[in-house]
Short mmCIF file of C-alpha atoms in Angstrom, two decimals:
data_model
loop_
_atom_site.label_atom_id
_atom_site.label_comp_id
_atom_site.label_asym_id
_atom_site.label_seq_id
_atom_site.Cartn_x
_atom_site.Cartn_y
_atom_site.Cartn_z
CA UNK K 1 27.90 4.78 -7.50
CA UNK K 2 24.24 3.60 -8.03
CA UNK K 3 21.73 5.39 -6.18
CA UNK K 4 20.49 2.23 -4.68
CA UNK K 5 24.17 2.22 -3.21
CA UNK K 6 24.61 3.25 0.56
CA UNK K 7 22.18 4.32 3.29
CA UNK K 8 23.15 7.35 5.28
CA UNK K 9 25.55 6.67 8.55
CA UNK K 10 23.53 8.16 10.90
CA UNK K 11 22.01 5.54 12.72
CA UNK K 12 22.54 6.46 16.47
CA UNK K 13 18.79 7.34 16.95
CA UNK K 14 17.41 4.52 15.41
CA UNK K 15 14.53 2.40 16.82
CA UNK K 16 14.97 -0.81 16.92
CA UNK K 17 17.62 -1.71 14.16
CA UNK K 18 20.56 0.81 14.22
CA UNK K 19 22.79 -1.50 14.70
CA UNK K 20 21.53 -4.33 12.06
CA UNK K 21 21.45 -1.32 9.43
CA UNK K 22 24.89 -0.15 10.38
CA UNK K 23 25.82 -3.45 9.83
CA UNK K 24 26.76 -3.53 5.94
CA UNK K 25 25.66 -1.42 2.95
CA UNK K 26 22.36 -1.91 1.14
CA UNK K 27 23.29 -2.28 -2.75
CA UNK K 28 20.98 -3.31 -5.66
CA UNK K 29 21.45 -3.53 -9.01
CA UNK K 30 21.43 -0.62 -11.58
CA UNK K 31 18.14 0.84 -12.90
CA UNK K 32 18.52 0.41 -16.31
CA UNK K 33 19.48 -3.61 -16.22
CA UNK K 34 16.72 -5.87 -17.73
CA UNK K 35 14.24 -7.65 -15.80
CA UNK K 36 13.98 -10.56 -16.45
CA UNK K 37 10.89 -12.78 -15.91
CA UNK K 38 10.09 -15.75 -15.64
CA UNK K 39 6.14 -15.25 -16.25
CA UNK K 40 3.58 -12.70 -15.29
CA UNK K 41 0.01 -12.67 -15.20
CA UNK K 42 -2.68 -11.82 -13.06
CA UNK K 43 -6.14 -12.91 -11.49
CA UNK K 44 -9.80 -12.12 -9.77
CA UNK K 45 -9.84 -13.62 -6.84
CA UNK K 46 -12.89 -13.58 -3.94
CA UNK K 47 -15.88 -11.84 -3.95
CA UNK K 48 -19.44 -13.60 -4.13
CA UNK K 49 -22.71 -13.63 -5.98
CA UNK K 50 -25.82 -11.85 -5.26
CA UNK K 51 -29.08 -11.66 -6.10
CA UNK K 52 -30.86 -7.85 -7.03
CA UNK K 53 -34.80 -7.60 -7.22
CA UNK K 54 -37.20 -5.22 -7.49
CA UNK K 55 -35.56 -2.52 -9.81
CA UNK K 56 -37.15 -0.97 -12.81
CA UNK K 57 -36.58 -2.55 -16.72
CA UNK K 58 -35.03 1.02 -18.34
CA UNK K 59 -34.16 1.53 -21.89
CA UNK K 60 -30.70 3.32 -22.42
CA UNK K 61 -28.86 4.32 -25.05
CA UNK K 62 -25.26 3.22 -24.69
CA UNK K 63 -23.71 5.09 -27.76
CA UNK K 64 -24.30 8.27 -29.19
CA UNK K 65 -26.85 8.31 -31.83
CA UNK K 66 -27.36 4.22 -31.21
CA UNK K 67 -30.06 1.81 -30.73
CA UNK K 68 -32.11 2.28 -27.84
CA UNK K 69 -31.09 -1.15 -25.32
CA UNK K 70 -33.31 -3.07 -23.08
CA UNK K 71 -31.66 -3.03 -19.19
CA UNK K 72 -33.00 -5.11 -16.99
CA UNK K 73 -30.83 -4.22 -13.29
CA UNK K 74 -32.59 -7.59 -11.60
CA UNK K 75 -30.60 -10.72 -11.38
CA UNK K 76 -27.33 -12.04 -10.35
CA UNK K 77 -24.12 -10.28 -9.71
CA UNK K 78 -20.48 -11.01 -8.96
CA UNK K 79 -19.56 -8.36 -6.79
CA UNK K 80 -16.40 -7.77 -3.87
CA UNK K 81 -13.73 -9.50 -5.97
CA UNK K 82 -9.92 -8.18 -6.06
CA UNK K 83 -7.88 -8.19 -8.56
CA UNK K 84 -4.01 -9.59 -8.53
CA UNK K 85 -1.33 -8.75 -10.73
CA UNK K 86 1.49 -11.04 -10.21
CA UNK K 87 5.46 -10.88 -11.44
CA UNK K 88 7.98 -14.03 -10.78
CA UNK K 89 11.39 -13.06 -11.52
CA UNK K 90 13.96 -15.58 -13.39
CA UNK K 91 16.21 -15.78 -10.63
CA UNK K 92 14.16 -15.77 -7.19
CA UNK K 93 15.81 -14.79 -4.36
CA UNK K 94 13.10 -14.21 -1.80
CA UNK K 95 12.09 -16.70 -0.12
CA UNK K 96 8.70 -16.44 -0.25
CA UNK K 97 6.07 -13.71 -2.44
CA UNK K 98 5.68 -10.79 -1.87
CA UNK K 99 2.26 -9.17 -1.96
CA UNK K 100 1.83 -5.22 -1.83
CA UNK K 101 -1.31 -3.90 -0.62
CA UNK K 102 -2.15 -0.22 -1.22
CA UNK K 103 -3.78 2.13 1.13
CA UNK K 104 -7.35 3.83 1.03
CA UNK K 105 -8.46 5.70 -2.41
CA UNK K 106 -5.52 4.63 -4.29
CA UNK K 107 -4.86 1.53 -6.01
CA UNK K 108 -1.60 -0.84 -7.09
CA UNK K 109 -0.39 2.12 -8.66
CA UNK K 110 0.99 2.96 -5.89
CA UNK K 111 4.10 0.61 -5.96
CA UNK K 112 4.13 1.25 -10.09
CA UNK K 113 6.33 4.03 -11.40
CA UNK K 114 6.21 7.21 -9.51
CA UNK K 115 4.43 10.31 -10.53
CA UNK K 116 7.83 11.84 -11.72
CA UNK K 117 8.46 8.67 -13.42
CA UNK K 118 10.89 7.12 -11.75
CA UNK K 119 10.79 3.69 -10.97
CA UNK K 120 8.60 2.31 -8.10
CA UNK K 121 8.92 -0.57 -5.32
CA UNK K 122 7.76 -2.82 -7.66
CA UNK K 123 10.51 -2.61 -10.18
CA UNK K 124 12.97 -2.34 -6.72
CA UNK K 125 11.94 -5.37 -5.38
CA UNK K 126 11.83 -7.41 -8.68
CA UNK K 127 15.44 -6.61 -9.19
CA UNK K 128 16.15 -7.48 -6.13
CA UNK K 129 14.19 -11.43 -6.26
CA UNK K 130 11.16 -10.87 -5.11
CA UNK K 131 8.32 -12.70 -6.56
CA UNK K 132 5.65 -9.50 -6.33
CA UNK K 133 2.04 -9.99 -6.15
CA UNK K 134 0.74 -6.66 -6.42
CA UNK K 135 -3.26 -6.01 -5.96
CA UNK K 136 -5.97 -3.21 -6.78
CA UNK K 137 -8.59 -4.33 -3.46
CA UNK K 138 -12.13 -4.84 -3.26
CA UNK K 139 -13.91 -1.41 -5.09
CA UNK K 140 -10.77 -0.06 -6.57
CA UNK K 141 -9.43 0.05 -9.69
CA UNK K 142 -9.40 -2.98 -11.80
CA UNK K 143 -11.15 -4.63 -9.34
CA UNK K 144 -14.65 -3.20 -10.20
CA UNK K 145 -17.20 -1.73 -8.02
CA UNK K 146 -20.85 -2.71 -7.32
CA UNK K 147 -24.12 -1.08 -6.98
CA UNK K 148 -25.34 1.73 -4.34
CA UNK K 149 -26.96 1.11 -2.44
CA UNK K 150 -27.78 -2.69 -2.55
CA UNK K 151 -24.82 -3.77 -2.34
CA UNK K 152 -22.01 -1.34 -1.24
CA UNK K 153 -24.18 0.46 1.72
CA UNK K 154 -22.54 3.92 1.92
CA UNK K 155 -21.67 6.25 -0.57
CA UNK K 156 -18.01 6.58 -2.26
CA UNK K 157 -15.56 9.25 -1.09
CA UNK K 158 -14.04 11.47 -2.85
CA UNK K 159 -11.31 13.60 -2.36
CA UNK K 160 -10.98 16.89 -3.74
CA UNK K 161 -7.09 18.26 -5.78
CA UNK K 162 -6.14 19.42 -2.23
CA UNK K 163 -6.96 16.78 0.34
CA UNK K 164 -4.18 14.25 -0.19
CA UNK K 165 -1.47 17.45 -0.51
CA UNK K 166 -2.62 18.73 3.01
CA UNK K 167 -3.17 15.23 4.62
CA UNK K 168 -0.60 13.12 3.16
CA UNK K 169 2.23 15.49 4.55
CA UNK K 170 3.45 16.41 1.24
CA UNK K 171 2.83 19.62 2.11
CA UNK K 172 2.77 21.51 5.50
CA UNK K 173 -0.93 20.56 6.80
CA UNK K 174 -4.19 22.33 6.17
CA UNK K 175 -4.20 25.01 4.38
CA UNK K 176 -1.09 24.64 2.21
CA UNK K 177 -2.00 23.68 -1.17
CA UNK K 178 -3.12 26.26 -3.89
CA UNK K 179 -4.12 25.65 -7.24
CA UNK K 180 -0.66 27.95 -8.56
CA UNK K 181 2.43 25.99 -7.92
CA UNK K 182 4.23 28.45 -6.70
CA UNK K 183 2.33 29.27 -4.01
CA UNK K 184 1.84 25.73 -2.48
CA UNK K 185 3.67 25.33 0.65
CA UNK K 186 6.49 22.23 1.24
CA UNK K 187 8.20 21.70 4.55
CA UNK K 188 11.85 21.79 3.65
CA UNK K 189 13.65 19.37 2.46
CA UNK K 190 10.64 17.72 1.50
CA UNK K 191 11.24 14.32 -0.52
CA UNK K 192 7.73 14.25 -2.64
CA UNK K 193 8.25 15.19 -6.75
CA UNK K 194 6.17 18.01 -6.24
CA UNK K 195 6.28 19.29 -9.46
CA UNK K 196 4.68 16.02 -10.72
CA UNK K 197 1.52 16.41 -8.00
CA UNK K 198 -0.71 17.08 -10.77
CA UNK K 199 0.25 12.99 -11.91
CA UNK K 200 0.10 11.72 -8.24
CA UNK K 201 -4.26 13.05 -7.92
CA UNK K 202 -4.82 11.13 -11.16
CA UNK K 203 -4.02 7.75 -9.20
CA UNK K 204 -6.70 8.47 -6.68
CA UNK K 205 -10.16 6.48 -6.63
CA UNK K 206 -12.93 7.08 -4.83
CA UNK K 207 -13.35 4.57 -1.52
CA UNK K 208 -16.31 3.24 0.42
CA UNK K 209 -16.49 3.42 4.46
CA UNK K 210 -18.64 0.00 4.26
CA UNK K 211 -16.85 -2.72 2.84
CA UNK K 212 -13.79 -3.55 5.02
CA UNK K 213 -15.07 -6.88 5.67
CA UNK K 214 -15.48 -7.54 2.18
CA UNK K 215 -12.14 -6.15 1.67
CA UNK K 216 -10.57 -8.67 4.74
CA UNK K 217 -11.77 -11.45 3.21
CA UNK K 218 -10.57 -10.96 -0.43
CA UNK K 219 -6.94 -10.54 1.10
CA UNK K 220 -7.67 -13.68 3.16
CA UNK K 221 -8.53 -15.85 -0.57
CA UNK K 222 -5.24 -14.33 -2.13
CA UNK K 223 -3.35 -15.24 1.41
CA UNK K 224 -4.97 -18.95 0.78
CA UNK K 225 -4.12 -18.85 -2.66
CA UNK K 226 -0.35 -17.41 -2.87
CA UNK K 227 1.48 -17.85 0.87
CA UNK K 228 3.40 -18.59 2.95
CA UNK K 229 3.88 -14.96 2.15
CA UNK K 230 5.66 -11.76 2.89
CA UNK K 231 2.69 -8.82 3.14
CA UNK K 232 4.32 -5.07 2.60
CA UNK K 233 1.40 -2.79 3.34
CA UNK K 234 0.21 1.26 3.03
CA UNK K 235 -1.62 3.07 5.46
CA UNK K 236 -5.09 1.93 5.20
CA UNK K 237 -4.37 -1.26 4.49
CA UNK K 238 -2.80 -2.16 7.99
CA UNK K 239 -5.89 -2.90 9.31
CA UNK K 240 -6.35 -5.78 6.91
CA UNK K 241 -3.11 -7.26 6.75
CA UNK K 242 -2.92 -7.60 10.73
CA UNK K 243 -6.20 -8.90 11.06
CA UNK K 244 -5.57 -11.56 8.11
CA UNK K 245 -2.41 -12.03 9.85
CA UNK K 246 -3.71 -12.84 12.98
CA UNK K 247 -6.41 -14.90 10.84
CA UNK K 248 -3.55 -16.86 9.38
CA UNK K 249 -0.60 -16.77 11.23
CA UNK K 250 1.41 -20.24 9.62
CA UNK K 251 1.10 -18.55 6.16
CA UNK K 252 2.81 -15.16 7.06
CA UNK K 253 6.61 -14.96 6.90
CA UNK K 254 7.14 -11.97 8.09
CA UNK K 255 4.88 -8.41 7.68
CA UNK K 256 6.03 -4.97 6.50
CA UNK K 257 3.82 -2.38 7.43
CA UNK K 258 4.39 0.90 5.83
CA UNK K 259 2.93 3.64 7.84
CA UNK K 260 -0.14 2.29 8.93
CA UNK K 261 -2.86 3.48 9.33
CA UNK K 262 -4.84 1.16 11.07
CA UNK K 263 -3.53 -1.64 13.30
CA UNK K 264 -4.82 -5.00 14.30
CA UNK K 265 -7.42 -6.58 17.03
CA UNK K 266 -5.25 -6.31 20.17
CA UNK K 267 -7.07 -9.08 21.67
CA UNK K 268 -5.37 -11.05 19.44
CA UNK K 269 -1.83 -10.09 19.52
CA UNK K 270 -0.66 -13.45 20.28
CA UNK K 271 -1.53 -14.52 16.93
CA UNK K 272 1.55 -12.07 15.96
CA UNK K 273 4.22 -13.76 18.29
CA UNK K 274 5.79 -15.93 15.75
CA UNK K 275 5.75 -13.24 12.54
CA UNK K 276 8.32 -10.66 12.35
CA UNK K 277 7.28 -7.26 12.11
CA UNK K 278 8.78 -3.97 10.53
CA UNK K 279 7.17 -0.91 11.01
CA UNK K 280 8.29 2.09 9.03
CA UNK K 281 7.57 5.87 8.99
CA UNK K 282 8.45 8.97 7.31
CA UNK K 283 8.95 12.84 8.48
CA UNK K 284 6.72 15.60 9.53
CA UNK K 285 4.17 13.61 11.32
CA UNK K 286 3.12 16.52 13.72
CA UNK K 287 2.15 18.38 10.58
CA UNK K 288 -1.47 16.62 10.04
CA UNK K 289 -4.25 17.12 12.96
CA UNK K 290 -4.54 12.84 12.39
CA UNK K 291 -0.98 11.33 12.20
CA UNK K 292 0.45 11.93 15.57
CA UNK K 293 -2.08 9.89 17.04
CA UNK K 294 -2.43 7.25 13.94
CA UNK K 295 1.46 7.31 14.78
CA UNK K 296 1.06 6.66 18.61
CA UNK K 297 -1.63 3.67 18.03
CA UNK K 298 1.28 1.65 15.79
CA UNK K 299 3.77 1.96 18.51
CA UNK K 300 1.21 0.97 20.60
CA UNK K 301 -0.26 -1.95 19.31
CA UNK K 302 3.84 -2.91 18.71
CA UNK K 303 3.85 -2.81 22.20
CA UNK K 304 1.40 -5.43 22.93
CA UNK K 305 2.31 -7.70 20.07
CA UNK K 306 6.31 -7.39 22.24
CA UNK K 307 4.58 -7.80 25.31
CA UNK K 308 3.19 -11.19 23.90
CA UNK K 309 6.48 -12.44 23.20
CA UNK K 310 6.64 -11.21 19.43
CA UNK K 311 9.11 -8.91 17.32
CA UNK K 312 8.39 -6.12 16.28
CA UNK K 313 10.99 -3.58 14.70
CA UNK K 314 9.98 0.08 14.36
CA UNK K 315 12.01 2.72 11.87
CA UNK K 316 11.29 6.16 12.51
CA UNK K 317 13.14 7.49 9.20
CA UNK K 318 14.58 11.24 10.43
CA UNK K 319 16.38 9.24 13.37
CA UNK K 320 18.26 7.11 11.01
CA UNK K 321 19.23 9.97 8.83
CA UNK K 322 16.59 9.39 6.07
CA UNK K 323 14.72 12.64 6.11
CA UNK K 324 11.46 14.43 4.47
CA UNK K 325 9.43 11.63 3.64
CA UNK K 326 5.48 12.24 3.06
CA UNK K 327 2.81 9.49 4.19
CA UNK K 328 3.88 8.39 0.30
CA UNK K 329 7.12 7.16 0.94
CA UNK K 330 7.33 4.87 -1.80
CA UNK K 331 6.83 7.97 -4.19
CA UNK K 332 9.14 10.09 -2.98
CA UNK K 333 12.41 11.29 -4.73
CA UNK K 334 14.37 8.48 -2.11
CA UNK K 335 11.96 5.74 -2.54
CA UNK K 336 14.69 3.68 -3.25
CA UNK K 337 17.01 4.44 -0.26
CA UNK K 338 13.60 3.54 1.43
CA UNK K 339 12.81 0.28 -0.22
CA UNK K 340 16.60 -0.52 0.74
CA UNK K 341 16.22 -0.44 4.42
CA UNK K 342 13.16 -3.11 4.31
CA UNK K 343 15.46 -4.98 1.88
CA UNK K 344 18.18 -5.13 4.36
CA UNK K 345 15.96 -5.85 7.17
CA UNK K 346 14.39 -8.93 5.48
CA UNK K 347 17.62 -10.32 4.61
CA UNK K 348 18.31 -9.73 8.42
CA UNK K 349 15.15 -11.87 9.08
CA UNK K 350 16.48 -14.98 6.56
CA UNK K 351 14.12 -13.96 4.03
CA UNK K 352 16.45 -13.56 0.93
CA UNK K 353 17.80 -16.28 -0.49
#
């Protein structure tokens, strides 16, 4: 049997969508079949021009040993684009794109291959029809960055080996990472490739606190661009892909927000009434000072947005039987089984074709 196969068969405590997961198995087809495309390609998209004055003319050398070079820093600048790389299978079975948004200091990595190597949601959903759109946002990756401080206003942050072990819920909360693997601390039956950690820190980028709007409205030109649209989303993105939701409501099929962390304006939530909504999280949330309440403010804004009339489904994962997931549930050693219960809840929604 694959290991895309079956989803566990204990539903009972579900929110929202035992019995619609109960309902049938979840299969996909085997890792190793080809994927076949029909093209792939990618694309800057956003972002604006602007003007820098005032700075010093510097010489630099740019290579060792070389030619000293004139730099003048004053002129015009493209700056706050994102960049978009884009797969279309042969045979398309969703019914609209599907564009992946990462959360904050990480890139579209993120969906890529895991950090043990296995294969990622991208490659899951591909197999499975999807036309993915997957995207490195304003300041990260391949999307560039732009000059402190004229133009981004704060400076970057970092995070340190440790941070994302202790906050992400990979491992049990402050204080339980060390630098010798034996001695870091995992809750049990934790899902995360720990032994490939090491790979997972290498994805991380630094992020700015000042450029959400910037951010916003580079996901609003790619919504403009690509959609009607399905938008699967990670943590920090699920501020932006509400708000550009409730921005643009006729070109959002239906939104999948993976443990947000952020929500929407919830003066707004009528602008949500017609999308349908799948909210998923993982295990251990009371381990991080942060997530219980980051937790309580997506149930809550659900709330509203049901209150208004809309749907909103919400999966806690341990109460259908799908247990240890960190905040990086795409990563972890089930990511599959994961990516399987969205799959089977879009179908559920008419969304696969």
């Amino acid at each position: 049997m694959s290991r895309y196969s079956k989803l566990p068969a204990a539903f009972a405590g579900a929110i929202g969508l035992a019995a619609a997961l109960t309902a049938a198995p979840i299969t996909a087809s085997a890792d190793d079949a080809p994927i076949t495309l029909k093209t792939m390609g990618s694309f800057h998209i956003g972002g604006r021009l602007v003007e820098i004055s005032g700075r010093p003319v510097k010489e630099i050398v740019l290579n060792a040993g070389g030619v000293p070079a004139r730099i003048d820093p004053n002129g015009r600048y493209q700056v706050e684009q994102m960049y978009v790389q884009y797969f279309i299978p042969q045979n398309e079975r969703g019914a609209a794109p599907l564009l992946m948004w990462h959360g904050g200091g990480l890139t579209g990595v993120t969906y890529e291959s895991t950090p043990d190597g296995r294969e990622g949601w991208l490659n899951y959903f591909l197999r499975a029809g999807w036309a993915v759109y997957n995207s490195a946002a304003v300041e990260r990756g391949r999307a560039g960055c732009a000059q402190y401080p004229d133009i981004f206003t704060t400076e970057p942050v970092f995070l340190p080996v440790a941070n994302p072990f202790e906050r992400f819920r990979i491992g049990m909360g402050a204080g339980s990472y060390a630098d010798d693997p034996d001695k870091r601390r995992v809750p049990e039956g934790a899902q995360f490739p720990v032994e490939a950690y090491g790979n997972f820190v290498k994805q991380i980028v630094p992020r700015w606190t000042s450029t959400d709007a910037a951010i916003t409205a580079a996901y609003l030109a790619e919504v403009d661009k690509v959609c009607p649209c399905v938008i699967l989303f990670h943590s920090q993105a699920g501020q932006f892909a509400f708000n550009v939701a409730q921005a643009r409501p006729d070109k959002i099929k239906a939104l999948v927000a993976v443990e947000p962390a952020a929500v929407g304006d919830p003066a707004k939530v009528d602008a949500l009434k017609g999308i349908p909504i799948l909210i998923v999280y993982g295990d251990y949330i009371p381990l991080d000072s942060r997530w219980p309440k980051m937790h309580q403010n997506g149930v809550d804004f659900a709330d509203k947005i049901k209150a208004a009339g809309g749907s909103v489904d919400i999966v806690e994962l341990p109460k259908i039987g799908i247990r240890g997931n960190s905040h990086m549930l795409m990563m972890d050693k089930n990511n599959l089984e994961v990516a399987a219960v969205i799959q089977k809840w879009l179908a559920d929604k008419g969304l696969v074709r």
